[in-house]
GROMACS .gro file of C-alpha atoms in nm:
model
  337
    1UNK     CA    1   0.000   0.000   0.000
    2UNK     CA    2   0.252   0.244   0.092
    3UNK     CA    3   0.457   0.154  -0.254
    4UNK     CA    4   0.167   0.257  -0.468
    5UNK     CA    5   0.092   0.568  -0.273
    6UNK     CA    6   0.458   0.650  -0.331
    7UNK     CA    7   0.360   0.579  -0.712
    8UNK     CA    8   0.095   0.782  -0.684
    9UNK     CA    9   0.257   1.085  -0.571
   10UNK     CA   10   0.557   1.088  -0.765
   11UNK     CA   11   0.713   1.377  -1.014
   12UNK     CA   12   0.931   1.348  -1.212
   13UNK     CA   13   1.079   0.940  -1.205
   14UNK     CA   14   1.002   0.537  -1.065
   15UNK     CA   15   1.341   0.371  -1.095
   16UNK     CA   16   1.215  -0.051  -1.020
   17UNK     CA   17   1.465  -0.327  -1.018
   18UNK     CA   18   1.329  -0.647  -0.932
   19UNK     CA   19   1.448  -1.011  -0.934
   20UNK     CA   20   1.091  -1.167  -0.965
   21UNK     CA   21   0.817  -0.922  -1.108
   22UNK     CA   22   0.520  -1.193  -1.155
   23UNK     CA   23   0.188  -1.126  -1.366
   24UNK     CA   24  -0.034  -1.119  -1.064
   25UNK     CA   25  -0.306  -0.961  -0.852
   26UNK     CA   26  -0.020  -0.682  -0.669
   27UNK     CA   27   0.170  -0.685  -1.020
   28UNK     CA   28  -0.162  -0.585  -1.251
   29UNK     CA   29  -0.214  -0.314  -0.964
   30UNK     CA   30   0.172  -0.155  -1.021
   31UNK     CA   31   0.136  -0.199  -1.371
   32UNK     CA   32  -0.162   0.005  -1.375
   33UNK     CA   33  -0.006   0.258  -1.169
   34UNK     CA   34   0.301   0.267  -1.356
   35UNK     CA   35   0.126   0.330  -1.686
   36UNK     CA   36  -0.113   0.592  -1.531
   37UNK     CA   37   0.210   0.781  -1.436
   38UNK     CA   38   0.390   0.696  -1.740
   39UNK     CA   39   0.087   0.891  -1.933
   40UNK     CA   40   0.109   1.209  -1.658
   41UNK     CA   41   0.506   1.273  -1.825
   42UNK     CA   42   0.673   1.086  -1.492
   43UNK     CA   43   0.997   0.909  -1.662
   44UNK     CA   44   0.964   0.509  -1.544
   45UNK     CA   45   1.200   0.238  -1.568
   46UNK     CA   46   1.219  -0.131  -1.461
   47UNK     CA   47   1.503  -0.371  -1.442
   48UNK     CA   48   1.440  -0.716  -1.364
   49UNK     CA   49   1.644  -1.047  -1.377
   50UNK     CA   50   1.589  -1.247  -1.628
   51UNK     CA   51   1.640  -1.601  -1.475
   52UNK     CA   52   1.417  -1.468  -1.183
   53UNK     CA   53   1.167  -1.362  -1.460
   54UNK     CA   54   1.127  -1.661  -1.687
   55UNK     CA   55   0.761  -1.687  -1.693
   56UNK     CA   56   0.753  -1.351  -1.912
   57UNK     CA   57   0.875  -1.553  -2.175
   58UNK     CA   58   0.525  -1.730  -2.205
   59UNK     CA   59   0.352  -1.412  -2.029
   60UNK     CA   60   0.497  -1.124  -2.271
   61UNK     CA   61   0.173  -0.882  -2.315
   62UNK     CA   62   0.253  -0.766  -1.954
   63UNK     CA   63   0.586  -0.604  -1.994
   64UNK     CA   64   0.456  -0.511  -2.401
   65UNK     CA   65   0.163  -0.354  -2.252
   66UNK     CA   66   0.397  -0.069  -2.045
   67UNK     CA   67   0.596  -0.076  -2.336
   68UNK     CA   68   0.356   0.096  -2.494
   69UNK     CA   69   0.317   0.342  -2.298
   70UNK     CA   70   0.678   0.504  -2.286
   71UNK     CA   71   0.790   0.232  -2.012
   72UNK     CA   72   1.103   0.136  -2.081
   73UNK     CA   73   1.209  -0.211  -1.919
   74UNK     CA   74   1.516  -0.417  -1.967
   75UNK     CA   75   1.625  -0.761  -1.841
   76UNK     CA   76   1.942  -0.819  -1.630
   77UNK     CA   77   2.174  -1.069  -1.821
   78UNK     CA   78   1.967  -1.210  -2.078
   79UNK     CA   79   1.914  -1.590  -2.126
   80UNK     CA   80   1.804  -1.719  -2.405
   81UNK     CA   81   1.654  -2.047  -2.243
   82UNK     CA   82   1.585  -1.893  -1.881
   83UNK     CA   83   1.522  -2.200  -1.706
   84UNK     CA   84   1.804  -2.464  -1.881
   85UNK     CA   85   2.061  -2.233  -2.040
   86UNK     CA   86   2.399  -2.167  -1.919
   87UNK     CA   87   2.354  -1.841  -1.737
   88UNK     CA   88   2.170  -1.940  -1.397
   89UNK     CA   89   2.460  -1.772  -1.194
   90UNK     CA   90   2.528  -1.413  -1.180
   91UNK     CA   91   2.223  -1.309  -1.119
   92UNK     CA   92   2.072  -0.963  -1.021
   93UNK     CA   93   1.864  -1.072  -0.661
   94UNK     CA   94   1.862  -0.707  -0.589
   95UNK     CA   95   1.506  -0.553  -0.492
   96UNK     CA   96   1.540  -0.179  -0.512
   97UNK     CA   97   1.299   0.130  -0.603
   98UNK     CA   98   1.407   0.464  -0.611
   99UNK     CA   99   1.105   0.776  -0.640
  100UNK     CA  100   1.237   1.111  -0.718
  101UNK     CA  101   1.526   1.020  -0.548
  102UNK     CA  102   1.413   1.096  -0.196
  103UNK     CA  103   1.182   0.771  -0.164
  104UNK     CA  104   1.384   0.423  -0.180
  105UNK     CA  105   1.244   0.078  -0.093
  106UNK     CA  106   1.498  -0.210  -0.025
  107UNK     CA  107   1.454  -0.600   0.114
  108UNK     CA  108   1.315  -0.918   0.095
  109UNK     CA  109   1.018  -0.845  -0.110
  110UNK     CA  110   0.952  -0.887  -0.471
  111UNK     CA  111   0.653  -0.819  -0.705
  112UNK     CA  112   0.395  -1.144  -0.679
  113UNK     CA  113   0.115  -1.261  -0.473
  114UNK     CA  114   0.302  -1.495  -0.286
  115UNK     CA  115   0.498  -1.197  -0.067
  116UNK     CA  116   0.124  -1.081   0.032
  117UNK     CA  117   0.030  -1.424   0.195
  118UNK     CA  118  -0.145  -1.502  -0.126
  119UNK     CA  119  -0.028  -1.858  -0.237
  120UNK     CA  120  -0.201  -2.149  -0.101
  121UNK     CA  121   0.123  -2.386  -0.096
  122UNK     CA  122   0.315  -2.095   0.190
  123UNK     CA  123   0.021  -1.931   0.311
  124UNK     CA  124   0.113  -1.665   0.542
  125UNK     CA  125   0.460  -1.519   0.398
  126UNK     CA  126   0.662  -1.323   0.693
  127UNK     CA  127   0.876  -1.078   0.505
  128UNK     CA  128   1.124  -0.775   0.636
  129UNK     CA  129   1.117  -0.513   0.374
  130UNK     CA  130   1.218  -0.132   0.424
  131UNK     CA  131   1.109   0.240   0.341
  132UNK     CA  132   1.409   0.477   0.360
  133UNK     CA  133   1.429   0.908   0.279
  134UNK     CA  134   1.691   1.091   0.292
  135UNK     CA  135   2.043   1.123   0.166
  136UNK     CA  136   2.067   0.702   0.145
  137UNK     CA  137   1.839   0.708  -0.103
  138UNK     CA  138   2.127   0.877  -0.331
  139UNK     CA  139   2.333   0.516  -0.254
  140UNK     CA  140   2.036   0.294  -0.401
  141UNK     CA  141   1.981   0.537  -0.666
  142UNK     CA  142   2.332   0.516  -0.775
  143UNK     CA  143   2.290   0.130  -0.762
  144UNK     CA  144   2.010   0.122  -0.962
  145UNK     CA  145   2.179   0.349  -1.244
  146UNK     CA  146   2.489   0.113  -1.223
  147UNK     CA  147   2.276  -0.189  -1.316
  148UNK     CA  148   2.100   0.024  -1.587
  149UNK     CA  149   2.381   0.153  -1.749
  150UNK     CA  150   2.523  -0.223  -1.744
  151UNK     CA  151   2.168  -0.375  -1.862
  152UNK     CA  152   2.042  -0.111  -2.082
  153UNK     CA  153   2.386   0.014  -2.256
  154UNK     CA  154   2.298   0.379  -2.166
  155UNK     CA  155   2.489   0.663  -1.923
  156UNK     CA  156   2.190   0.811  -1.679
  157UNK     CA  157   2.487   0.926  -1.477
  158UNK     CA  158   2.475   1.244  -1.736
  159UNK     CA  159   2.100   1.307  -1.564
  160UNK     CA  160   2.247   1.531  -1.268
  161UNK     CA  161   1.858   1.574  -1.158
  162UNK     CA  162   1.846   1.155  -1.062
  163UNK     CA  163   2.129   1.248  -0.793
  164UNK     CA  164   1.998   1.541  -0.617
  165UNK     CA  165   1.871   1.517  -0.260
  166UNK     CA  166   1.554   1.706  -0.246
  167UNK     CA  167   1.502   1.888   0.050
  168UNK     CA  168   1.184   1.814   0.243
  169UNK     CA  169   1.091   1.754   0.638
  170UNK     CA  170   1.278   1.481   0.810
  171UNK     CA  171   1.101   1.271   0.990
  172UNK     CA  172   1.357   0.993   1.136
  173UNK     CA  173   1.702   1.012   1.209
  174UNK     CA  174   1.847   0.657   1.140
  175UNK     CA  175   2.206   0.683   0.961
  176UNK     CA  176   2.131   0.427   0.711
  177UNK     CA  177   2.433   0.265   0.501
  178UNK     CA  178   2.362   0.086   0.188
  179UNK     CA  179   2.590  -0.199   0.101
  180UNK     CA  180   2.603  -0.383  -0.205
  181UNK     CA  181   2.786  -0.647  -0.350
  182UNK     CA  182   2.866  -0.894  -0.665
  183UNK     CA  183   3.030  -1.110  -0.885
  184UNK     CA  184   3.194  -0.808  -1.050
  185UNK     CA  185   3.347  -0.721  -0.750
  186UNK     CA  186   3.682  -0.916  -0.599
  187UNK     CA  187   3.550  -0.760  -0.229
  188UNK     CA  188   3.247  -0.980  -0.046
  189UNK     CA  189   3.126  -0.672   0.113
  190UNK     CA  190   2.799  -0.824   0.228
  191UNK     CA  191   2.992  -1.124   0.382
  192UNK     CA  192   3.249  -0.907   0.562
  193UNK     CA  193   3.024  -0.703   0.681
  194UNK     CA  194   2.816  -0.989   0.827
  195UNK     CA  195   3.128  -1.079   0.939
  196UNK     CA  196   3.207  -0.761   1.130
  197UNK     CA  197   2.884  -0.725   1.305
  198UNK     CA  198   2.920  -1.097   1.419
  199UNK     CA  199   3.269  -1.056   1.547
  200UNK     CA  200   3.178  -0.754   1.752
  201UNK     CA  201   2.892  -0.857   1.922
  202UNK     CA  202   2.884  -0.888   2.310
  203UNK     CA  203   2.565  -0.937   2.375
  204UNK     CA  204   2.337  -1.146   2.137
  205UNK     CA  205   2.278  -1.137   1.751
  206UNK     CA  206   1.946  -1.257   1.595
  207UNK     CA  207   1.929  -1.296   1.232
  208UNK     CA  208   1.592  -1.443   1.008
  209UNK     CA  209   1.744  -1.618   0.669
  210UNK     CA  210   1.525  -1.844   0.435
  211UNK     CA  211   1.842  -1.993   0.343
  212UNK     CA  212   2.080  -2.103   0.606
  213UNK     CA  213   2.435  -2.198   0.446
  214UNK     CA  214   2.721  -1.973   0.563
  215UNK     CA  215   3.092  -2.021   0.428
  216UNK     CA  216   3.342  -2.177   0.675
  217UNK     CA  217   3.447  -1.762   0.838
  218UNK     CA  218   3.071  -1.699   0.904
  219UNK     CA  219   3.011  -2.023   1.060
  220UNK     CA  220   3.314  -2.057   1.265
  221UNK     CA  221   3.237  -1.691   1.381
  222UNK     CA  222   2.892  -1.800   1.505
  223UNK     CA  223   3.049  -2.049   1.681
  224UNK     CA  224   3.307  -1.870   1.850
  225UNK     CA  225   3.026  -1.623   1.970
  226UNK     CA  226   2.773  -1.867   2.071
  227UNK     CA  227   3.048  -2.045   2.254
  228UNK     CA  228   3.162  -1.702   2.385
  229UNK     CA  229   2.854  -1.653   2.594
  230UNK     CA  230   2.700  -1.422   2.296
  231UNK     CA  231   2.344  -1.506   2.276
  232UNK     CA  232   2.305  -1.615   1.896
  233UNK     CA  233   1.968  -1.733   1.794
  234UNK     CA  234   1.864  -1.805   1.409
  235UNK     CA  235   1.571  -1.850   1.256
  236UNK     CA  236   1.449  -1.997   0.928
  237UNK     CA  237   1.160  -2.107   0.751
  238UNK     CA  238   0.961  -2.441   0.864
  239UNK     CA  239   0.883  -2.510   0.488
  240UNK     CA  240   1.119  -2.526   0.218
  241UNK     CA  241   1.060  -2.327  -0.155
  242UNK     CA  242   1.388  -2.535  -0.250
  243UNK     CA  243   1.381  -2.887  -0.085
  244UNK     CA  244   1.737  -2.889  -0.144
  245UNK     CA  245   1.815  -2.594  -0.029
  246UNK     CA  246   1.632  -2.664   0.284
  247UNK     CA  247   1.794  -2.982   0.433
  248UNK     CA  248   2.133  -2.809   0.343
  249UNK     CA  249   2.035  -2.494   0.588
  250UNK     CA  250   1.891  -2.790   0.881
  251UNK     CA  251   2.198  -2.932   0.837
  252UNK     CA  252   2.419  -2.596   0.877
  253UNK     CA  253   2.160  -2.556   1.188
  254UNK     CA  254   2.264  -2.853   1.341
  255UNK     CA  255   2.595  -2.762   1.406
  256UNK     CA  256   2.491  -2.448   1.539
  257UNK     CA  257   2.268  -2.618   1.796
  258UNK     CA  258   2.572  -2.861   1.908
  259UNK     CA  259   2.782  -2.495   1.936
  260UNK     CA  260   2.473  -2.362   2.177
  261UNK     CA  261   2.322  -2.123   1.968
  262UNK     CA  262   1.936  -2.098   1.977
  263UNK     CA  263   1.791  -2.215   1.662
  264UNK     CA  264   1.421  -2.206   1.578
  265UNK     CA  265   1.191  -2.300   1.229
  266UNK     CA  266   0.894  -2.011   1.218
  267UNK     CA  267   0.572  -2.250   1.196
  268UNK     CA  268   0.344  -1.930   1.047
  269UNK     CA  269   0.378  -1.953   0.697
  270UNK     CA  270   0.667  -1.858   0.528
  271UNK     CA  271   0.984  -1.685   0.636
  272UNK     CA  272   1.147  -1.479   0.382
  273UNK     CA  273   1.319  -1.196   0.595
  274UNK     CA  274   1.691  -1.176   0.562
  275UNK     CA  275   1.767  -0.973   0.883
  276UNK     CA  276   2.072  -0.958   1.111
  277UNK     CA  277   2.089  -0.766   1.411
  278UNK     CA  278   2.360  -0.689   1.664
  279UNK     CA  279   2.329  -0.571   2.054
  280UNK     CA  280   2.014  -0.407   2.003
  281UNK     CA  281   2.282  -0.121   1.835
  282UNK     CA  282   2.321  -0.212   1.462
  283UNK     CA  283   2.085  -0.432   1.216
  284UNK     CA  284   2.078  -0.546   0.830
  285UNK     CA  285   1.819  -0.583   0.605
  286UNK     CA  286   1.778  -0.635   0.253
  287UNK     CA  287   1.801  -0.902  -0.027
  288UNK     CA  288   2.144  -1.159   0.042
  289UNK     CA  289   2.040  -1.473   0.207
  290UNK     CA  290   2.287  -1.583   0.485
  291UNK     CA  291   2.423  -1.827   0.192
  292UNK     CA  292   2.740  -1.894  -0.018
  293UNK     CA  293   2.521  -1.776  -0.344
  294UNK     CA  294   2.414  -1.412  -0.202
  295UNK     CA  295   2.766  -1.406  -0.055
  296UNK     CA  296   3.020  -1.466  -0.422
  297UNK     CA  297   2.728  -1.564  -0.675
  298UNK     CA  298   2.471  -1.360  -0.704
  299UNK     CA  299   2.406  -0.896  -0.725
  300UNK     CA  300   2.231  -0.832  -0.350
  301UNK     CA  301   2.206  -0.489  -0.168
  302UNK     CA  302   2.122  -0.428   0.200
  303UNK     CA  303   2.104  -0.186   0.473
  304UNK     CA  304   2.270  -0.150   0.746
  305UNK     CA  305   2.082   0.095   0.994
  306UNK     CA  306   2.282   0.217   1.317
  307UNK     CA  307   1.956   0.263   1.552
  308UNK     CA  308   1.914   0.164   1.844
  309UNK     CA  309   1.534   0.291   1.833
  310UNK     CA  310   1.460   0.104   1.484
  311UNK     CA  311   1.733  -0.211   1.547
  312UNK     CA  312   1.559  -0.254   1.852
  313UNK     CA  313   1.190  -0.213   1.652
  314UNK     CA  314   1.313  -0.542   1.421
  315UNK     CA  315   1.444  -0.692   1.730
  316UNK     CA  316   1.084  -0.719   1.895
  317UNK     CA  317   0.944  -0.845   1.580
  318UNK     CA  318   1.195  -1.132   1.627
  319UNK     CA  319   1.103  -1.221   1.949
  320UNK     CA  320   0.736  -1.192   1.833
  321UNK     CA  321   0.813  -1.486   1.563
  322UNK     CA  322   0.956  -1.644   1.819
  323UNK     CA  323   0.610  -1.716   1.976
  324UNK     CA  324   0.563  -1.854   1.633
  325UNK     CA  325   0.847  -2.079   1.600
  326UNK     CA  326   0.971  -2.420   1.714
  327UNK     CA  327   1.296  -2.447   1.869
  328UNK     CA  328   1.545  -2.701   1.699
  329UNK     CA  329   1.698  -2.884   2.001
  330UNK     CA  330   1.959  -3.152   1.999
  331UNK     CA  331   1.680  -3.426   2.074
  332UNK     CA  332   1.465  -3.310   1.789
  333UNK     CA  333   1.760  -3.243   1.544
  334UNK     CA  334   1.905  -3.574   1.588
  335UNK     CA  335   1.513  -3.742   1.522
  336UNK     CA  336   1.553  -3.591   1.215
  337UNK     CA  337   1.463  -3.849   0.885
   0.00000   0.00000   0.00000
């Protein structure tokens, strides 16, 4: 609701880049909204993955019909045979929109029914997903152009107007640092700074991944923390989407129940938040998974917000889903088929 007011109310441009945009109930609702802005003179443009995307390729009237209307919309890596062709790596998981460059949305959320508890097979689908203003909305915005320029063969870096804060009324006061990270990069800066936060926690870190499968430096750090007194708890999904991917994550879980970390399955749908939080002091959210994939494979961005009003705001929902969740102990791990 608050994306398509957004929509509704912007000027002069809607910068979307999505990794799934489905044809669907919430996706016919932002197309509509798109065009109807598109027609008012507002400048829109969506990137989405193409692998993450395949059904367009039998569902091709939905992008054609924005087309139309001055839209212009370009796929990230394009594969000729989405779903058996060569190119499943690399791909562009990134959620980001950018309004007039003082609105930007980032997290786990992408465009299909599904994220709005709308699918039968998950039912309820827990997502953390975030609103930002302000001067961090430049970082995302220069993201976004990044990927277009790559995608799209064009230079919107000449467009001064798409980096220029905008003065208006502040209303929070979060610094908010936006991170992102990629195969075209030789730096892991979403692992290291997972990596950081973990190391410097004294107190407890919580952190909500749908996909559990941390390289040997993240895991060993949990360890050492969880063994260190540091309260570590992490939650994950009671379902899988991947099967495979699933059991890989229990397993990884496992070994952080025989370090002493509290580990728990959320048992209300679907959990889809990738969230990490530190001390009540420091927190992440956004789009890489706490797996080997978001970490070297795959284009994520997050946010790191240094809060300790909002940190501690995701915090309680935590310890909300808690009431929601089953703990993994050793007994039920090791009754495991």
């Amino acid at each position: 609701e608050r994306l398509l007011k957004d929509i509704e109310n912007a000027k002069e441009y809607i910068h979307l880049e999505y990794f799934i945009i489905k044809e669907s109930e919430i996706g016919t609702k932002i197309k509509n909204a798109l065009i109807k802005k598109a027609k008012q003179g507002v400048k829109v443009r969506i990137l989405y993955d193409d692998v993450g995307c395949w059904r367009f390729w039998f569902h091709r009237n939905f992008f054609n019909e924005m087309r139309k209307h001055n839209i212009q919309i370009e796929p990230f890596i394009p594969n000729k045979f989405p779903i058996l062709g060569g190119k499943l790596n690399y791909r562009n998981h990134r959620k980001i929109v950018v309004i007039d460059g003082y609105i930007g949305y980032t997290g786990g959320i992408n465009i299909g029914d599904e994220y709005l508890g709308m699918n039968k097979k998950f039912g309820y689908w827990r997502d953390t997903h975030l609103c930002i203003e302000g001067a961090a909305v430049t970082s995302l915005a220069v993201r976004f152009v990044l990927d277009w320029n790559y995608a799209a063969h064009e230079n919107l870096f000449l467009e001064d107007h798409l980096f220029e804060i905008p003065q208006y009324d502040r209303h929070g006061f979060d610094p908010v640092q936006i991170i992102s990270s990629g195969p075209d990069s030789q730096t892991k800066t979403i692992h290291d700074n997972y990596l950081h936060l973990i190391h410097s926690a004294r107190n407890h870190v919580y952190i909500q991944t749908p996909y559990f499968i941390p390289d040997a430096s993240i895991l060993d750090a949990l360890k050492i923390a969880s063994r260190s007194g540091v309260d570590v708890r992490i939650m994950i999904p009671c379902k899988p989407d991947h099967p495979f991917v699933y059991w890989a994550t229990y397993s990884y879980i496992g070994e952080m129940v025989a370090a002493g970390a509290k580990c728990y399955v959320y048992n209300n749908g679907f959990l889809h938040a990738k969230t990490l939080s530190v001390d009540g002091m420091v927190a992440c959210v956004g789009t890489a998974n706490m797996d080997i994939r978001s970490f070297g494979l795959n284009f994520e961005v997050n946010a790191t917000i240094y809060s300790e009003r909002t940190v501690q705001r995701l915090e309680r929902a935590f310890e909300n889903d808690m009431t929601m969740s089953t703990q993994v102990t050793r007994k039920i791990y090791e009754e495991r088929n």
